[in-house]
Amino acid sequence: MRVITPSGSDRKRVIWSATDLKLAAECEFAWARSVDAKLGRVEPVEDPEDATLARAAAMGDAHELVVLDDYIAEHGRSVDGGPGVIELPKVSSTDAEALAGVVADTVRALRSDATVIYQAAFSTPEFVGFADFLSRDPDGRWRVQDSKLARTARVTALMQLAAYVDQLDRLGIPRSEEVDLILGDRTISTHAVSDLLPLFHVRRARLRALIADRRIDEGAAGAPLAWGDDRGDLQIVACGRCATCELEVVAHRDLLLVARMRPVQRARLRAEGIRTIDDLAAAADAPEGMGTETF
């Protein structure tokens, strides 16, 4: 996710990616605060270094390259848009000129006779993304595929696939009614687009609502999202476990510091004005809906 000010304009806007759908689904509070950080309203929160995650990321990249090598071995490389694999260069989404070039190359590749496209790039005024693989079905339609080291399909990964299906539809490119996750054990998990697009549309609408709530035009002068502020009808959800939430939980002596505190229990306590561990220690009676033993 980036916040940019387009050339010739003084209005900022957020550019999000398929990964942002995943991150916002995992913790809306943290994602909204990351927007605030991009705007200079708060300091960014750095995720702690995790050697296991770093190793998994490296293995995921290696898995992706193995899949690419397999496709090249099977189909060969495309020459002048003919059958075979077109391998597009990886570029940074922050390099506007390079991105525009690879997006144009993607459109040409989609309209060529290529069999597989690697790292297809898509860009709109609000979205940028790179699809691992687009593979042509026997009927000529394009199938979106993503390589994942995981051994099972996850909803967040499927949302990323749906985002690229949406881009093919935007371009009017014939596409398959199915998408694939190429898993770490080399099995292929296939899913119907009709099952994914409705949820994608819901998640995209939710992301747009989160962005609108951040009042991008106010820049650094705008108010950052405060801990415990669910923004009324928007009902922003905090996971309570990520690095961003953990800092706020400790700083506000939140009820989540209590071992095995469940969200429903926290909500009932907060509804009775019990918002911190200090409030809880001083409370004499259980809130409505909570048993005395639990309290």
Coordinates of C-alpha atoms in Angstrom, one line a residue:
M1 CA 0.0 0.0 0.0
R2 CA 1.3 3.5 -0.9
V3 CA 0.0 7.0 -0.6
I4 CA 0.8 9.1 -3.6
T5 CA 0.1 12.6 -4.9
P6 CA -0.3 12.3 -8.7
S7 CA 1.6 14.7 -10.9
G8 CA -0.4 17.8 -11.5
S9 CA -2.7 17.3 -8.5
D10 CA -2.6 18.2 -4.9
R11 CA -5.0 15.4 -3.8
K12 CA -3.4 12.3 -2.2
R13 CA -4.7 8.9 -2.9
V14 CA -4.1 5.4 -1.7
I15 CA -2.8 2.7 -4.0
W16 CA -3.5 -0.8 -2.7
S17 CA -2.5 -4.3 -3.8
A18 CA -3.9 -7.8 -3.5
T19 CA -1.8 -8.2 -0.4
D20 CA -3.7 -5.4 1.3
L21 CA -6.9 -7.4 1.0
K22 CA -5.1 -10.0 3.1
L23 CA -3.6 -7.6 5.6
A24 CA -6.9 -5.8 6.2
A25 CA -8.7 -9.0 6.6
E26 CA -6.2 -10.1 9.3
C27 CA -6.4 -6.8 11.3
E28 CA -8.3 -3.8 10.1
F29 CA -7.0 -1.6 12.9
A30 CA -3.3 -2.3 12.0
W31 CA -4.0 -1.7 8.3
A32 CA -5.8 1.6 9.0
R33 CA -2.9 2.7 11.2
S34 CA -0.5 1.8 8.5
V35 CA -2.3 4.3 6.3
D36 CA -2.0 6.9 9.1
A37 CA 1.8 6.1 9.2
K38 CA 2.1 6.7 5.5
L39 CA 0.4 10.1 6.0
G40 CA 2.8 11.0 8.8
R41 CA 0.2 10.9 11.6
V42 CA 1.9 8.2 13.6
E43 CA 5.2 6.4 13.6
P44 CA 5.2 3.2 11.6
V45 CA 5.2 0.0 13.5
E46 CA 7.9 -2.4 12.4
D47 CA 7.1 -6.1 12.6
P48 CA 9.7 -8.0 14.8
E49 CA 12.2 -9.9 12.8
D50 CA 11.2 -13.5 12.5
A51 CA 13.8 -15.9 11.1
T52 CA 11.1 -18.6 10.5
L53 CA 9.0 -16.2 8.4
A54 CA 12.0 -15.0 6.5
R55 CA 13.0 -18.6 5.7
A56 CA 9.4 -19.3 4.6
A57 CA 9.4 -16.3 2.3
A58 CA 12.7 -17.4 0.7
M59 CA 11.3 -20.9 0.3
G60 CA 8.1 -19.5 -1.2
D61 CA 10.2 -17.5 -3.8
A62 CA 12.1 -20.7 -4.6
H63 CA 8.9 -22.6 -5.1
E64 CA 7.6 -20.0 -7.5
L65 CA 10.8 -20.3 -9.6
V66 CA 10.5 -24.1 -9.7
V67 CA 6.9 -23.7 -11.0
L68 CA 8.2 -21.2 -13.6
D69 CA 11.0 -23.6 -14.7
D70 CA 8.5 -26.4 -15.0
Y71 CA 6.3 -24.3 -17.3
I72 CA 9.3 -23.3 -19.4
A73 CA 10.4 -27.0 -19.7
E74 CA 6.9 -28.0 -20.8
H75 CA 6.1 -25.1 -23.2
G76 CA 9.4 -23.4 -24.0
R77 CA 9.8 -19.7 -24.2
S78 CA 7.5 -17.6 -26.3
V79 CA 9.1 -16.0 -29.3
D80 CA 7.5 -12.8 -30.7
G81 CA 4.2 -13.5 -28.8
G82 CA 3.9 -17.1 -30.1
P83 CA 3.1 -20.2 -27.9
G84 CA 5.3 -20.6 -24.8
V85 CA 6.1 -18.8 -21.7
I86 CA 6.4 -15.0 -21.5
E87 CA 8.5 -14.0 -18.5
L88 CA 7.8 -10.4 -17.7
P89 CA 10.4 -8.4 -15.6
K90 CA 9.8 -7.8 -11.9
V91 CA 9.5 -4.1 -11.3
S92 CA 8.8 -2.0 -8.3
S93 CA 5.3 -0.5 -8.0
T94 CA 7.0 2.8 -7.0
D95 CA 8.7 3.1 -10.3
A96 CA 5.9 4.7 -12.4
E97 CA 7.7 4.5 -15.7
A98 CA 8.8 0.9 -15.3
L99 CA 5.4 -0.1 -14.0
A100 CA 3.6 1.5 -17.0
G101 CA 5.9 -0.4 -19.3
V102 CA 5.3 -3.8 -17.8
V103 CA 1.5 -3.2 -17.7
A104 CA 1.6 -2.4 -21.4
D105 CA 3.6 -5.6 -22.0
T106 CA 1.1 -7.5 -20.0
V107 CA -1.8 -6.4 -22.1
R108 CA 0.1 -7.3 -25.3
A109 CA 1.0 -10.7 -23.8
L110 CA -2.7 -11.4 -22.9
R111 CA -3.6 -10.7 -26.5
S112 CA -0.8 -12.8 -28.0
D113 CA -0.7 -16.5 -28.5
A114 CA 1.4 -17.1 -25.4
T115 CA 0.7 -20.1 -23.3
V116 CA 1.8 -18.8 -19.9
I117 CA 2.5 -15.3 -18.6
Y118 CA 4.8 -14.9 -15.5
Q119 CA 4.5 -11.8 -13.4
A120 CA 1.6 -10.1 -15.3
A121 CA 1.2 -6.6 -14.0
F122 CA -2.0 -4.7 -13.5
S123 CA -2.5 -1.0 -12.5
T124 CA -5.5 1.3 -12.0
P125 CA -5.8 4.6 -10.1
E126 CA -6.4 2.6 -6.9
F127 CA -4.8 -0.8 -7.5
V128 CA -1.5 -2.3 -8.5
G129 CA -0.6 -6.0 -8.5
F130 CA 1.5 -8.7 -10.1
A131 CA 0.0 -12.2 -10.8
D132 CA 2.4 -15.1 -10.4
F133 CA 1.1 -17.0 -13.4
L134 CA -1.6 -16.7 -16.0
S135 CA -2.0 -20.0 -17.9
R136 CA -4.1 -20.4 -21.0
D137 CA -6.8 -23.1 -20.9
P138 CA -7.4 -25.4 -23.9
D139 CA -10.3 -23.2 -24.9
G140 CA -8.0 -20.1 -25.0
R141 CA -9.2 -18.4 -21.9
W142 CA -6.7 -17.3 -19.2
R143 CA -6.6 -19.0 -15.8
V144 CA -5.1 -17.1 -12.8
Q145 CA -2.7 -19.1 -10.8
D146 CA -0.6 -18.4 -7.7
S147 CA 2.2 -20.4 -6.1
K148 CA 1.9 -20.8 -2.4
L149 CA 4.2 -22.7 -0.1
A150 CA 1.3 -23.7 2.2
R151 CA -0.2 -27.1 1.9
T152 CA -3.8 -26.0 2.1
A153 CA -5.7 -23.1 0.5
R154 CA -6.5 -20.1 2.6
V155 CA -9.3 -17.6 2.0
T156 CA -6.8 -14.7 2.0
A157 CA -4.8 -16.3 -0.8
L158 CA -8.0 -16.9 -2.8
M159 CA -8.9 -13.2 -2.4
Q160 CA -5.6 -12.4 -4.1
L161 CA -6.5 -14.6 -7.0
A162 CA -9.9 -13.0 -7.3
A163 CA -8.3 -9.6 -7.5
Y164 CA -6.5 -10.6 -10.6
V165 CA -9.6 -12.1 -12.1
D166 CA -11.3 -8.8 -11.5
Q167 CA -8.5 -7.1 -13.5
L168 CA -8.9 -9.5 -16.4
D169 CA -12.6 -8.7 -16.4
R170 CA -11.8 -4.9 -16.3
L171 CA -9.6 -5.4 -19.4
G172 CA -12.3 -7.5 -21.2
I173 CA -9.9 -10.5 -21.4
P174 CA -11.6 -13.9 -21.7
R175 CA -10.8 -15.8 -18.5
S176 CA -11.5 -19.2 -17.0
E177 CA -14.3 -19.8 -14.5
E178 CA -11.7 -21.4 -12.2
V179 CA -8.4 -20.3 -10.5
D180 CA -5.6 -22.4 -9.1
L181 CA -3.3 -22.3 -6.1
I182 CA -0.1 -24.3 -6.8
L183 CA 0.7 -25.5 -3.3
G184 CA 4.0 -26.4 -1.7
D185 CA 3.5 -30.1 -2.1
R186 CA 2.9 -29.5 -5.8
T187 CA -0.8 -30.3 -5.7
I188 CA -3.2 -27.9 -7.4
S189 CA -6.1 -26.5 -5.4
T190 CA -8.8 -25.4 -7.9
H191 CA -11.6 -23.0 -7.0
A192 CA -14.6 -21.6 -8.8
V193 CA -14.5 -17.9 -9.6
S194 CA -18.2 -17.7 -8.9
D195 CA -17.5 -18.6 -5.3
L196 CA -14.7 -16.1 -4.9
L197 CA -15.8 -12.9 -6.6
P198 CA -18.7 -12.1 -4.3
L199 CA -16.4 -12.2 -1.3
F200 CA -13.8 -10.2 -3.1
H201 CA -16.3 -7.5 -3.9
V202 CA -17.2 -7.4 -0.2
R203 CA -13.6 -7.2 0.9
R204 CA -12.8 -4.5 -1.7
A205 CA -15.7 -2.4 -0.6
R206 CA -14.6 -2.8 3.0
L207 CA -11.1 -1.7 2.1
R208 CA -12.4 1.3 0.2
A209 CA -14.5 2.2 3.3
L210 CA -11.4 2.0 5.5
I211 CA -9.5 4.3 3.2
A212 CA -12.4 6.8 3.0
D213 CA -12.5 6.9 6.8
R214 CA -8.8 7.9 7.0
R215 CA -9.6 11.2 5.2
I216 CA -6.5 11.1 3.0
D217 CA -6.9 14.7 1.9
E218 CA -6.2 15.9 5.4
G219 CA -2.6 14.5 5.2
A220 CA -0.5 14.6 8.3
A221 CA -2.9 17.0 10.0
G222 CA -5.6 14.4 10.1
A223 CA -6.4 12.5 13.3
P224 CA -4.9 8.9 13.5
L225 CA -7.2 6.1 14.3
A226 CA -7.3 5.7 18.1
W227 CA -7.2 2.5 20.0
G228 CA -10.7 1.4 21.0
D229 CA -12.4 3.7 18.4
D230 CA -14.4 1.4 16.2
R231 CA -15.5 4.4 14.1
G232 CA -19.2 4.0 14.8
D233 CA -21.1 2.2 12.1
L234 CA -17.9 1.2 10.4
Q235 CA -17.0 -1.1 13.3
I236 CA -13.3 -1.4 12.6
V237 CA -12.0 -4.6 14.1
A238 CA -8.6 -5.0 15.9
C239 CA -7.1 -8.5 16.0
G240 CA -5.4 -7.8 19.4
R241 CA -2.4 -9.9 18.6
C242 CA -0.3 -8.2 15.9
A243 CA 2.6 -5.9 16.6
T244 CA 0.5 -2.8 16.1
C245 CA -2.2 -4.1 18.5
E246 CA 0.3 -5.3 21.0
L247 CA 1.8 -1.8 21.4
E248 CA -1.7 -0.3 22.0
V249 CA -2.8 -3.1 24.3
V250 CA 0.2 -2.5 26.6
A251 CA 0.0 1.3 26.4
H252 CA -3.7 1.4 27.3
R253 CA -3.6 -1.5 29.8
D254 CA -6.3 -3.1 27.8
L255 CA -8.3 -6.1 29.0
L256 CA -6.5 -8.2 26.4
L257 CA -3.6 -8.3 28.9
V258 CA -5.8 -10.8 30.9
A259 CA -4.9 -14.4 30.0
R260 CA -7.5 -16.1 27.8
M261 CA -9.6 -13.0 27.5
R262 CA -12.0 -13.6 24.6
P263 CA -13.3 -10.9 22.4
V264 CA -16.9 -11.4 23.5
Q265 CA -15.9 -11.2 27.1
R266 CA -13.9 -8.0 26.4
A267 CA -16.9 -6.5 24.6
R268 CA -19.3 -7.2 27.6
L269 CA -16.8 -5.7 30.0
R270 CA -16.3 -2.6 27.9
A271 CA -20.0 -2.1 27.5
E272 CA -20.2 -1.8 31.3
G273 CA -17.3 0.8 31.4
I274 CA -14.6 -1.7 32.3
R275 CA -12.0 -0.9 29.7
T276 CA -8.6 -1.5 31.5
I277 CA -7.1 -4.1 33.8
D278 CA -7.3 -1.5 36.5
D279 CA -11.0 -1.1 35.9
L280 CA -11.4 -4.8 36.1
A281 CA -9.4 -5.1 39.3
A282 CA -11.7 -2.5 40.9
A283 CA -15.0 -3.9 39.6
A284 CA -17.3 -5.7 42.1
D285 CA -20.0 -7.2 39.9
A286 CA -20.0 -9.1 36.7
P287 CA -21.4 -7.4 33.6
E288 CA -24.7 -8.5 32.1
G289 CA -24.3 -11.7 30.2
M290 CA -21.2 -12.9 32.0
G291 CA -21.4 -15.5 34.7
T292 CA -20.0 -14.8 38.1
E293 CA -17.5 -17.7 37.8
T294 CA -16.1 -16.4 34.5
F295 CA -15.9 -12.9 36.0

